[in-house]
Amino acid sequence: MAERSFVQEVQKLRLGDGDEFQGEGILAVTKALLQSGVSYVAGYQGAPISHLMDVLTDANDILQELGVHFEHSASEATAAATLAASVNYPLRGAVTFKSTVGTNVASDALANLASGGVTGGAMLIVGEDYGEGSSIMQERSHAFAMKSQVWLIDPRPNLPSIVHAVEKGFELSEASNTPVMLELRIRACHVHGRFPTRDNVRPSFTLKDAIENPKRDVNRIVLPPASYLHEQEKTLTRWPAALNFIQEHQLNEFFSEDVQNFGIVMQGGLYNGVVRSLQLLGLADDFGKTDIPLYVLNITYPLVDDEFKRFCTGKHGLLVVEEGQPDFIEQNIHSILHKAGLNTQIHGKDVLPMGGEYTGGVLLQGIRAFVGQYAAHLLAVTLPAVQSSKQLLINEAVAQVHPRPPSFCTGCPERPIFTAIKMIEKELGQHHVSCDIGCHLFSILPPFNIGATTMGYGLGWAGAAAFNTSETSKRTVSIMGDGGFWHNGLTSGVGNAVFNQSDNLLLVVDNGYSAATGGQDVLSSKAINPIRNTNNPIEKAVRGVGVEWVKTVTNTYSLDQMRQALREALTTKQQGPKVIVAQSECMLNRQRRVKPLIRQRIQKGERVVRERFGIDPDTCTGDHSCIRLSGCPSLSIKPNPDPLRQDPVAAVSDSCVGCGLCGEVSQAAVLCPSFYRAEIINNPSAWDRFKQGLRLRVIGWLQNRIERRLEGISA
């Protein structure tokens, strides 16, 4: 069950000639693929591109009508290898995944694809997860484009430009027999807008045609001597073809080219931020007309020497707006202008940060510093005119936003797993813990502080491989999610441990979904998926590769079960790899699934009982162990109602989903007496009303009795 349904929105994909599309960037990308006559699409979900997989899933019937094959790939490497269909056949194909971690995984297939080249258009749509909203190491896709010689498209973040980039990207790929990479930043994925649509195109050469008329060209396979020829072909044939196509079709854009003797060149994806900064400085109007020459690189690799010579001729200074490091583009521009004999002064990382996201505030300060060097009079003229509202916007743009570390959702079934680990540590001492990518990685932060390293998606157990030694009886603990398990962990982790006779422990967090990327189904999901095969147990897969000691805990909220399984795994005399599969449904997805059903039942007048927990402030001791050992966002503190006690008491907010973990951890897995469980009943029955009335009468009688006694004492 994906984070969001696009069942209604995908109907916009049926728009034809003369219609206008209005909506989100990811949906526009999908429409552009269909307008381009794509034959197949594949991919692996990952922010910020996860929604593209969700859209394609919800639009599967539309894809089938057009003869387009779509599948969820097992990994990014699987997705990239899928583009092999375009090597020998005139089939347009697209794959998608998160970058750069996904591109790391896909790099082997991508290198082979780029070496042999393609016949049909091959496009990689990558979500550039870089900057303040990122969850991964800070690297750039640009290095992969340069390494394998894949053309990198970075369009201006508006829907017409993005759609144009998709359509022309396929043409560029076919014109140069080279795969192309379409880079979409977080804001580009979610930008809203409109564009005129065209009819969807059914491929003239189909997958059926290719299968029934197989072709092969040994020169396209990476094997000597063909592999040596590929390198020559890249530089002598494909590169010039790409440059010619880029210039002929004006894929890069120039704005106000000759109005000043200095200018700005930027990655296309940063265009909106640059223009907004110029607006705040009074150097551009609200429609983007600028007083500063701009050169927008919608194609950031390869760079076109002739276009740089044209733009820089007669200019004293050039600001290169290139997000991230190393400064690949800036270095390339230095080389281009030096060879051309142009003395334009290059600025970039001297006025802008070497690393980090180029937010509005960062761009504003850098552009202001650059313009001040070459035309301070422009700032002097414009600044007084923007002192009021625009100056306030400037101040807000440069203000620093405090970071907020990620945390588990309310009622997350993974939280009790790490609570149990903390409790076991009190019994058996600390263990080396190797982490993995996924929601469970939040365990490295307070209140759990568990985990020493993480090496990649599905590499949790591989990250502890060096500690496979018989010199100690103490075992290491590795953690892996169900998504990482099926992505890479079954072979790189479990298979490796079996083969090397590891005596350590793997804990697989099985929450039923690829939860961190938006709740997509995986092989072991319990849900019935009409277009995918699910309900394949992790325990069965683990036993299939040779693990003999396997325990499945079906309710992670039971701390007794979790602690017992961990204790046994870490102390058993049995040698060999050990695996605990900890199962409970992702609470976020469970709420998405259950809440609509509950609303429907309430509207129909059916009796519905919901559980919530609360805290009696008169009983709470204020030790806050419930918060320290669970960290649930629904737990907070409030002032103590007792005037003789100063410590604040714990409190439960309305976001509580009734999992009960907070009460269990308070007193070592025994419900803390300050917690109470309440049942909220909608559409109560006559029996419910009778019981409630009886309770109120009894409680009222007892309360009045106490008050009468107190009155007698005071008299």
Coordinates of C-alpha atoms in Angstrom, one line a residue, residues 56-569:
L56 CA 3.1 4.0 -12.8
T57 CA 1.5 1.3 -10.6
D58 CA -1.8 3.2 -10.4
A59 CA -1.6 3.8 -14.2
N60 CA -0.8 0.2 -15.1
D61 CA -4.1 -0.3 -17.0
I62 CA -3.3 2.8 -19.2
L63 CA 0.2 1.5 -19.8
Q64 CA -1.1 -1.9 -20.9
E65 CA -3.6 -0.2 -23.3
L66 CA -0.5 1.4 -25.0
G67 CA 1.5 -1.8 -25.0
V68 CA 3.9 -0.5 -22.4
H69 CA 5.5 -3.0 -20.0
F70 CA 6.1 -1.9 -16.4
E71 CA 7.6 -3.7 -13.5
H72 CA 9.0 -3.1 -10.1
S73 CA 12.7 -4.0 -10.2
A74 CA 14.4 -6.0 -7.5
S75 CA 17.1 -3.3 -7.2
E76 CA 18.5 -0.3 -9.1
A77 CA 21.0 -2.7 -10.8
T78 CA 18.0 -4.7 -12.1
A79 CA 16.4 -1.6 -13.4
A80 CA 19.5 -0.3 -15.2
A81 CA 20.1 -3.8 -16.7
T82 CA 16.5 -3.7 -18.0
L83 CA 17.6 -1.0 -20.5
A84 CA 19.5 -3.8 -22.3
A85 CA 16.3 -4.1 -24.4
S86 CA 17.3 -0.9 -26.1
V87 CA 20.8 -2.0 -27.1
N88 CA 19.8 -4.0 -30.2
Y89 CA 16.2 -2.9 -30.8
P90 CA 14.6 0.5 -31.6
L91 CA 12.7 0.4 -28.3
R92 CA 12.5 3.4 -26.1
G93 CA 12.9 2.5 -22.4
A94 CA 13.0 4.4 -19.1
V95 CA 14.1 3.3 -15.6
T96 CA 14.0 5.3 -12.4
F97 CA 15.6 5.2 -9.0
K98 CA 17.1 7.4 -6.3
S99 CA 20.5 8.9 -6.7
T100 CA 23.2 8.7 -5.7
V101 CA 22.8 5.5 -3.7
G102 CA 20.7 3.9 -6.4
T103 CA 23.1 5.0 -9.0
N104 CA 25.9 3.3 -7.0
V105 CA 24.0 0.1 -7.1
A106 CA 23.2 0.4 -10.8
S107 CA 26.8 1.5 -11.8
D108 CA 27.9 -1.9 -13.1
A109 CA 24.9 -2.3 -15.5
L110 CA 25.1 1.4 -16.3
A111 CA 28.8 1.2 -17.3
N112 CA 28.2 -1.8 -19.6
L113 CA 25.1 -0.1 -21.2
A114 CA 27.1 3.1 -21.8
S115 CA 30.1 1.2 -23.2
G116 CA 28.2 -0.7 -25.9
G117 CA 25.7 2.0 -26.6
V118 CA 22.1 1.8 -27.5
T119 CA 19.9 1.8 -30.6
G120 CA 16.6 2.8 -29.0
G121 CA 16.3 5.8 -26.7
A122 CA 17.4 4.8 -23.1
M123 CA 16.6 7.1 -20.2
L124 CA 17.5 7.0 -16.5
I125 CA 15.2 9.2 -14.4
V126 CA 17.1 9.8 -11.2
G127 CA 15.8 11.6 -8.1
E128 CA 18.7 13.8 -6.9
D129 CA 18.5 13.4 -3.2
Y130 CA 21.0 16.1 -2.3
G131 CA 20.8 18.9 0.3
E132 CA 18.8 19.8 3.4
G133 CA 16.0 17.3 2.8
S134 CA 18.3 14.4 2.0
S135 CA 18.7 11.1 3.9
I136 CA 21.9 9.9 2.3
M137 CA 25.5 10.7 1.8
Q138 CA 26.1 14.0 0.0
E139 CA 27.2 13.0 -3.5
R140 CA 26.2 14.0 -7.0
S141 CA 25.1 12.1 -10.1
H142 CA 27.4 14.3 -12.3
A143 CA 30.3 12.0 -11.5
F144 CA 28.5 8.9 -12.8
A145 CA 27.7 10.8 -16.0
M146 CA 31.3 11.7 -16.5
K147 CA 32.6 8.2 -15.6
S148 CA 30.5 6.3 -18.0
Q149 CA 29.8 9.0 -20.5
V150 CA 26.1 9.3 -20.1
W151 CA 24.5 12.6 -21.0
L152 CA 23.1 14.4 -18.0
I153 CA 19.9 16.4 -18.3
D154 CA 19.0 18.9 -15.6
P155 CA 16.0 20.8 -16.8
R156 CA 14.5 24.1 -15.5
P157 CA 12.1 23.1 -12.7
N158 CA 8.8 23.9 -14.5
L159 CA 6.5 21.4 -16.2
P160 CA 7.0 22.5 -19.8
S161 CA 10.8 22.3 -19.5
I162 CA 10.6 18.9 -17.8
V163 CA 8.3 17.5 -20.4
H164 CA 10.4 18.9 -23.2
A165 CA 13.5 17.4 -21.5
V166 CA 11.9 13.9 -21.5
E167 CA 10.9 14.1 -25.1
K168 CA 14.1 15.5 -26.4
G169 CA 16.1 13.3 -24.1
F170 CA 15.0 10.2 -26.0
E171 CA 15.9 11.9 -29.3
L172 CA 19.3 12.9 -27.9
S173 CA 19.9 9.3 -26.8
E174 CA 19.0 7.9 -30.3
A175 CA 21.0 10.6 -32.2
S176 CA 24.1 9.8 -30.2
N177 CA 23.5 6.1 -29.4
T178 CA 24.1 6.9 -25.7
P179 CA 21.9 6.6 -22.6
V180 CA 20.8 9.8 -21.0
M181 CA 20.2 10.6 -17.4
L182 CA 17.3 12.9 -16.4
E183 CA 18.1 14.5 -13.0
L184 CA 15.2 15.7 -10.9
R185 CA 15.7 17.4 -7.6
I186 CA 13.2 17.2 -4.8
R187 CA 11.4 20.4 -5.7
A188 CA 11.3 19.5 -9.3
C189 CA 9.6 16.2 -8.5
H190 CA 6.8 18.0 -6.6
V191 CA 6.5 21.3 -8.5
H192 CA 3.0 22.0 -9.8
G193 CA 2.1 23.7 -13.1
R194 CA 0.6 23.2 -16.5
F195 CA 1.6 22.3 -20.1
P196 CA -0.2 21.6 -23.4
T197 CA -0.4 17.9 -24.0
R198 CA -0.1 15.7 -27.1
D199 CA -1.6 12.3 -27.9
N200 CA 0.0 9.3 -26.3
V201 CA 2.1 7.3 -28.7
R202 CA 1.9 3.5 -29.0
P203 CA 5.3 2.2 -30.0
S204 CA 5.5 1.3 -33.7
F205 CA 8.1 -1.3 -33.0
T206 CA 6.9 -3.3 -30.0
L207 CA 8.4 -5.7 -27.5
K208 CA 6.6 -8.5 -29.4
D209 CA 8.3 -7.5 -32.6
A210 CA 11.7 -7.6 -30.8
I211 CA 11.1 -11.0 -29.2
E212 CA 9.8 -12.6 -32.5
N213 CA 12.6 -11.1 -34.5
P214 CA 15.8 -11.4 -32.4
K215 CA 18.9 -9.5 -33.3
R216 CA 22.4 -9.5 -32.0
D217 CA 25.5 -7.4 -32.6
V218 CA 28.7 -8.7 -31.1
N219 CA 30.2 -5.3 -31.4
R220 CA 27.8 -4.0 -28.8
I221 CA 28.9 -6.5 -26.1
V222 CA 31.7 -5.4 -23.8
L223 CA 34.3 -7.9 -24.7
P224 CA 37.7 -7.4 -26.3
P225 CA 38.3 -6.2 -29.0
A226 CA 34.9 -4.5 -29.1
S227 CA 35.4 -2.8 -25.7
Y228 CA 38.4 -0.9 -27.1
L229 CA 36.4 0.3 -30.0
H230 CA 33.6 1.5 -27.7
E231 CA 36.0 4.0 -26.1
Q232 CA 37.0 5.4 -29.6
E233 CA 33.3 5.5 -30.6
K234 CA 32.4 7.5 -27.5
T235 CA 34.9 10.3 -28.3
L236 CA 34.9 10.2 -32.1
T237 CA 31.2 9.6 -32.9
R238 CA 28.8 9.8 -30.0
W239 CA 30.3 13.0 -28.3
P240 CA 30.2 15.1 -31.5
A241 CA 26.7 13.8 -32.3
A242 CA 25.5 14.8 -28.9
L243 CA 27.0 18.3 -29.2
N244 CA 25.4 18.8 -32.6
F245 CA 22.0 17.7 -31.3
I246 CA 22.2 20.0 -28.2
Q247 CA 23.1 23.0 -30.3
E248 CA 20.7 22.3 -33.2
H249 CA 17.7 21.9 -30.9
Q250 CA 18.8 24.7 -28.5
L251 CA 18.4 22.5 -25.4
N252 CA 20.4 25.0 -23.4
E253 CA 18.8 28.5 -23.0
F254 CA 20.0 32.1 -23.0
F255 CA 18.3 35.0 -21.3
S256 CA 19.1 38.7 -21.6
E257 CA 22.4 37.6 -23.1
D258 CA 24.0 40.9 -23.9
V259 CA 22.6 43.4 -21.4
Q260 CA 25.7 43.4 -19.1
N261 CA 29.4 42.7 -19.5
F262 CA 29.1 39.9 -16.9
G263 CA 26.7 37.0 -16.5
I264 CA 25.6 33.9 -14.7
V265 CA 25.7 30.3 -15.8
M266 CA 23.8 27.7 -13.9
Q267 CA 22.5 24.1 -13.7
G268 CA 19.0 24.1 -15.1
G269 CA 17.6 22.8 -11.9
L270 CA 18.8 25.9 -10.0
Y271 CA 17.1 28.4 -12.4
N272 CA 14.2 29.2 -10.1
G273 CA 16.4 29.9 -7.2
V274 CA 18.7 32.1 -9.2
V275 CA 15.8 34.1 -10.7
R276 CA 14.1 34.5 -7.3
S277 CA 17.3 35.9 -5.8
L278 CA 17.5 38.4 -8.7
Q279 CA 13.9 39.4 -8.0
L280 CA 14.7 40.0 -4.3
L281 CA 17.7 42.1 -5.4
G282 CA 15.5 44.1 -7.8
L283 CA 17.4 42.7 -10.8
A284 CA 14.5 40.7 -12.3
D285 CA 10.7 41.1 -12.5
D286 CA 8.0 38.7 -11.3
F287 CA 7.9 37.1 -14.8
G288 CA 11.6 36.2 -14.9
K289 CA 12.8 38.9 -17.2
T290 CA 16.2 39.7 -15.8
D291 CA 18.7 42.5 -16.0
I292 CA 21.6 40.0 -15.7
P293 CA 22.6 37.7 -18.6
L294 CA 21.8 34.1 -17.9
Y295 CA 23.0 30.9 -19.5
V296 CA 20.9 27.9 -18.4
L297 CA 22.5 24.5 -18.7
N298 CA 19.6 22.1 -19.2
I299 CA 22.3 19.7 -20.3
T300 CA 25.1 19.8 -17.7
Y301 CA 27.1 17.0 -19.4
P302 CA 28.5 17.4 -22.0
L303 CA 29.2 21.1 -22.0
V304 CA 29.1 22.8 -25.4
D305 CA 32.4 24.8 -26.0
D306 CA 30.9 26.9 -28.7
E307 CA 28.0 28.1 -26.5
F308 CA 30.4 29.1 -23.7
K309 CA 32.6 31.0 -26.2
R310 CA 29.6 32.8 -27.5
F311 CA 28.2 33.7 -24.0
C312 CA 31.6 34.8 -22.5
T313 CA 32.9 36.8 -25.4
G314 CA 33.0 40.5 -24.2
K315 CA 32.2 39.6 -20.6
H316 CA 34.6 40.4 -17.8
G317 CA 33.0 38.1 -15.2
L318 CA 31.1 34.8 -15.1
L319 CA 29.4 33.3 -12.0
V320 CA 29.0 29.5 -12.1
V321 CA 26.1 28.4 -10.0
E322 CA 26.9 24.7 -9.5
E323 CA 25.5 22.9 -6.5
G324 CA 27.7 20.5 -4.6
Q325 CA 31.3 19.4 -4.9
P326 CA 33.7 18.7 -6.6
D327 CA 33.2 21.7 -8.9
F328 CA 33.1 19.6 -12.1
I329 CA 31.4 22.2 -14.2
E330 CA 33.5 25.2 -13.0
Q331 CA 36.7 23.3 -13.7
N332 CA 35.5 22.4 -17.2
I333 CA 34.6 26.0 -17.9
H334 CA 38.1 27.1 -16.9
S335 CA 39.5 24.7 -19.5
I336 CA 37.1 25.8 -22.2
L337 CA 37.8 29.5 -21.8
H338 CA 41.6 29.0 -21.5
K339 CA 41.7 27.0 -24.7
A340 CA 39.6 29.7 -26.4
G341 CA 41.9 32.5 -25.2
L342 CA 39.1 34.3 -23.4
N343 CA 40.0 36.2 -20.2
T344 CA 36.6 36.1 -18.5
Q345 CA 37.1 35.9 -14.8
I346 CA 35.4 32.8 -13.4
H347 CA 33.6 33.0 -10.0
G348 CA 31.8 30.2 -8.3
K349 CA 32.9 28.5 -5.2
D350 CA 34.7 31.7 -4.1
V351 CA 31.3 33.5 -3.5
L352 CA 29.2 30.3 -3.0
P353 CA 29.8 27.4 -0.7
M354 CA 31.8 24.4 -2.0
G355 CA 29.3 22.0 -0.6
G356 CA 25.7 21.9 0.6
E357 CA 22.4 22.8 -1.0
Y358 CA 22.0 26.1 -2.7
T359 CA 18.9 27.3 -0.9
G360 CA 17.3 30.7 -1.5
G361 CA 19.4 32.3 1.2
V362 CA 22.7 30.8 0.0
L363 CA 22.0 31.9 -3.6
L364 CA 20.9 35.4 -2.5
Q365 CA 24.1 36.1 -0.7
G366 CA 26.4 34.6 -3.4
I367 CA 24.7 36.5 -6.2
R368 CA 24.7 39.7 -4.3
A369 CA 28.4 39.4 -3.7
F370 CA 29.1 38.6 -7.4
V371 CA 27.0 41.5 -8.7
G372 CA 28.6 43.8 -6.2
Q373 CA 32.0 43.2 -7.7
Y374 CA 31.0 44.1 -11.3
A375 CA 28.0 46.4 -10.9
A376 CA 27.7 47.7 -7.4
H377 CA 25.7 50.6 -8.8
L378 CA 22.8 48.2 -9.7
L379 CA 22.5 47.2 -6.1
A380 CA 22.8 50.7 -4.9
V381 CA 19.9 51.8 -7.2
T382 CA 17.6 48.9 -6.5
L383 CA 18.1 48.2 -2.8
P384 CA 16.4 51.3 -1.4
A385 CA 13.3 50.4 -3.4
V386 CA 13.0 47.0 -1.8
Q387 CA 13.6 47.9 1.8
S388 CA 10.1 47.1 2.9
S389 CA 8.5 43.8 2.0
K390 CA 11.3 42.5 -0.1
Q391 CA 13.9 43.3 2.5
L392 CA 11.8 41.3 4.9
L393 CA 11.8 38.4 2.5
I394 CA 15.6 38.7 2.1
N395 CA 16.0 38.5 5.9
E396 CA 13.8 35.4 6.0
A397 CA 15.7 33.8 3.1
V398 CA 19.1 34.1 4.8
A399 CA 17.8 33.0 8.2
Q400 CA 19.1 29.6 9.4
V401 CA 16.6 26.8 10.0
H402 CA 17.2 24.6 12.9
P403 CA 17.8 20.9 12.0
R404 CA 15.2 18.4 13.1
P405 CA 16.6 14.8 13.4
P406 CA 14.3 12.1 12.1
S407 CA 12.4 9.8 14.4
F408 CA 10.0 6.8 14.4
C409 CA 6.4 7.4 13.8
T410 CA 3.8 7.2 16.5
G411 CA 3.1 3.6 17.3
C412 CA 5.9 2.3 15.0
P413 CA 6.4 -1.4 15.5
E414 CA 10.2 -1.0 15.2
R415 CA 10.4 1.0 18.4
P416 CA 9.8 -2.0 20.7
I417 CA 12.5 -3.9 18.9
F418 CA 15.1 -1.4 20.0
T419 CA 13.6 -1.1 23.4
A420 CA 14.0 -4.9 23.8
I421 CA 17.7 -4.6 22.7
K422 CA 18.3 -1.9 25.3
M423 CA 16.8 -4.2 28.0
I424 CA 18.9 -7.2 26.8
E425 CA 22.0 -5.0 27.0
K426 CA 21.3 -4.5 30.7
E427 CA 21.4 -8.3 31.1
L428 CA 24.1 -9.4 28.7
G429 CA 26.2 -6.2 28.2
Q430 CA 26.6 -4.1 25.1
H431 CA 27.1 -5.8 21.7
H432 CA 28.5 -4.5 18.5
V433 CA 25.5 -3.5 16.3
S434 CA 25.7 -3.1 12.6
C435 CA 22.9 -1.1 11.1
D436 CA 21.3 -0.9 7.7
I437 CA 19.4 1.6 5.5
G438 CA 15.7 2.1 6.4
C439 CA 13.4 3.5 9.1
H440 CA 15.2 1.3 11.6
L441 CA 18.3 3.4 11.2
F442 CA 16.6 6.0 13.4
S443 CA 17.7 3.8 16.3
I444 CA 21.1 5.3 16.2
L445 CA 19.6 8.5 17.6
P446 CA 18.2 9.1 21.1
P447 CA 16.6 7.6 23.0
F448 CA 18.0 4.3 21.8
N449 CA 21.5 5.2 20.7
I450 CA 22.0 1.8 19.0
G451 CA 24.3 1.0 16.1
A452 CA 27.9 1.6 15.1
T453 CA 28.0 1.6 11.3
T454 CA 25.8 1.4 8.2
M455 CA 27.3 0.4 4.8
G456 CA 24.3 0.5 2.5
Y457 CA 20.9 -0.9 1.7
G458 CA 20.8 -4.6 2.6
L459 CA 24.4 -4.6 3.8
G460 CA 23.6 -4.7 7.5
W461 CA 25.0 -8.2 8.1
A462 CA 27.8 -7.7 5.6
G463 CA 28.9 -4.7 7.7
A464 CA 29.7 -7.0 10.5
A465 CA 31.4 -9.7 8.4
A466 CA 34.9 -8.9 9.7
F467 CA 33.8 -9.8 13.3
N468 CA 33.2 -13.4 12.4
T469 CA 35.8 -14.8 14.7
S470 CA 35.9 -17.8 17.1
E471 CA 38.1 -15.9 19.6
T472 CA 35.1 -14.8 21.6
S473 CA 31.7 -16.2 22.5
K474 CA 30.1 -12.8 22.3
R475 CA 28.0 -12.4 19.2
T476 CA 27.5 -9.3 17.1
V477 CA 24.0 -8.0 16.2
S478 CA 23.1 -6.9 12.7
I479 CA 19.9 -5.2 11.6
M480 CA 18.2 -5.2 8.3
G481 CA 14.7 -4.2 7.0
D482 CA 12.5 -6.3 4.8
G483 CA 13.1 -3.9 1.9
G484 CA 16.9 -4.2 2.2
F485 CA 16.6 -7.9 2.7
W486 CA 15.0 -8.5 -0.7
H487 CA 17.0 -5.7 -2.4
N488 CA 20.5 -7.1 -1.5
G489 CA 20.6 -8.6 1.9
L490 CA 19.6 -12.2 1.1
T491 CA 22.8 -12.7 -0.9
S492 CA 25.2 -10.1 0.4
G493 CA 24.2 -10.7 4.1
V494 CA 22.5 -14.0 4.7
G495 CA 24.2 -16.0 1.9
N496 CA 27.6 -14.6 2.8
A497 CA 27.1 -15.5 6.5
V498 CA 26.0 -19.1 5.7
F499 CA 28.9 -19.6 3.3
N500 CA 31.5 -18.2 5.8
Q501 CA 29.9 -20.1 8.8
S502 CA 29.2 -17.0 10.8
D503 CA 28.0 -17.4 14.4
N504 CA 26.4 -14.0 14.7
L505 CA 22.9 -12.7 14.7
L506 CA 20.8 -10.9 12.1
L507 CA 17.5 -9.2 13.1
V508 CA 15.2 -8.6 10.1
V509 CA 12.6 -5.9 10.7
D510 CA 9.6 -7.1 8.7
N511 CA 7.0 -4.4 8.8
G512 CA 5.3 -5.6 5.6
Y513 CA 6.4 -2.8 3.2
S514 CA 9.2 -0.9 1.8
A515 CA 8.2 1.6 4.4
A516 CA 10.9 4.3 4.3
T517 CA 10.3 4.9 0.6
G518 CA 6.6 5.4 0.8
G519 CA 5.0 2.0 1.8
Q520 CA 5.4 0.1 -1.5
D521 CA 4.9 -3.7 -1.4
V522 CA 7.8 -6.1 -1.3
L523 CA 8.0 -9.9 -1.8
S524 CA 7.0 -10.6 1.8
S525 CA 4.2 -8.1 2.1
K526 CA 1.0 -9.6 3.5
A527 CA -1.2 -7.5 1.2
I528 CA -2.7 -9.1 -1.9
N529 CA -1.2 -7.2 -4.9
P530 CA -3.1 -7.7 -8.2
I531 CA -0.1 -7.1 -10.4
R532 CA 2.7 -8.5 -8.1
N533 CA 3.5 -11.7 -6.2
T534 CA 3.5 -11.1 -2.5
N535 CA 3.2 -13.3 0.7
N536 CA 6.7 -14.9 0.3
P537 CA 7.9 -15.4 3.9
I538 CA 11.4 -14.2 4.9
E539 CA 11.9 -17.2 7.2
K540 CA 11.3 -19.5 4.2
A541 CA 13.9 -17.6 2.1
V542 CA 16.4 -17.6 4.9
R543 CA 16.1 -21.3 5.5
G544 CA 16.4 -21.9 1.8
V545 CA 19.9 -20.6 1.7
G546 CA 21.0 -22.7 4.7
V547 CA 20.2 -20.9 8.0
E548 CA 19.1 -23.4 10.6
W549 CA 18.5 -21.2 13.6
V550 CA 15.5 -18.9 12.7
K551 CA 12.9 -17.4 15.0
T552 CA 9.9 -15.4 13.8
V553 CA 8.3 -13.0 16.3
T554 CA 4.8 -12.2 15.0
N555 CA 4.1 -9.3 17.5
T556 CA 7.0 -6.9 18.1
Y557 CA 4.9 -4.9 20.6
S558 CA 5.3 -7.9 23.0
L559 CA 8.5 -7.1 24.8
D560 CA 8.4 -10.5 26.4
Q561 CA 8.6 -12.2 23.0
M562 CA 11.2 -9.9 21.7
R563 CA 13.5 -10.1 24.7
Q564 CA 13.2 -13.9 24.9
A565 CA 14.1 -14.3 21.2
L566 CA 17.1 -11.9 21.5
R567 CA 18.3 -13.6 24.7
E568 CA 18.1 -17.1 23.2
A569 CA 19.9 -16.0 20.0

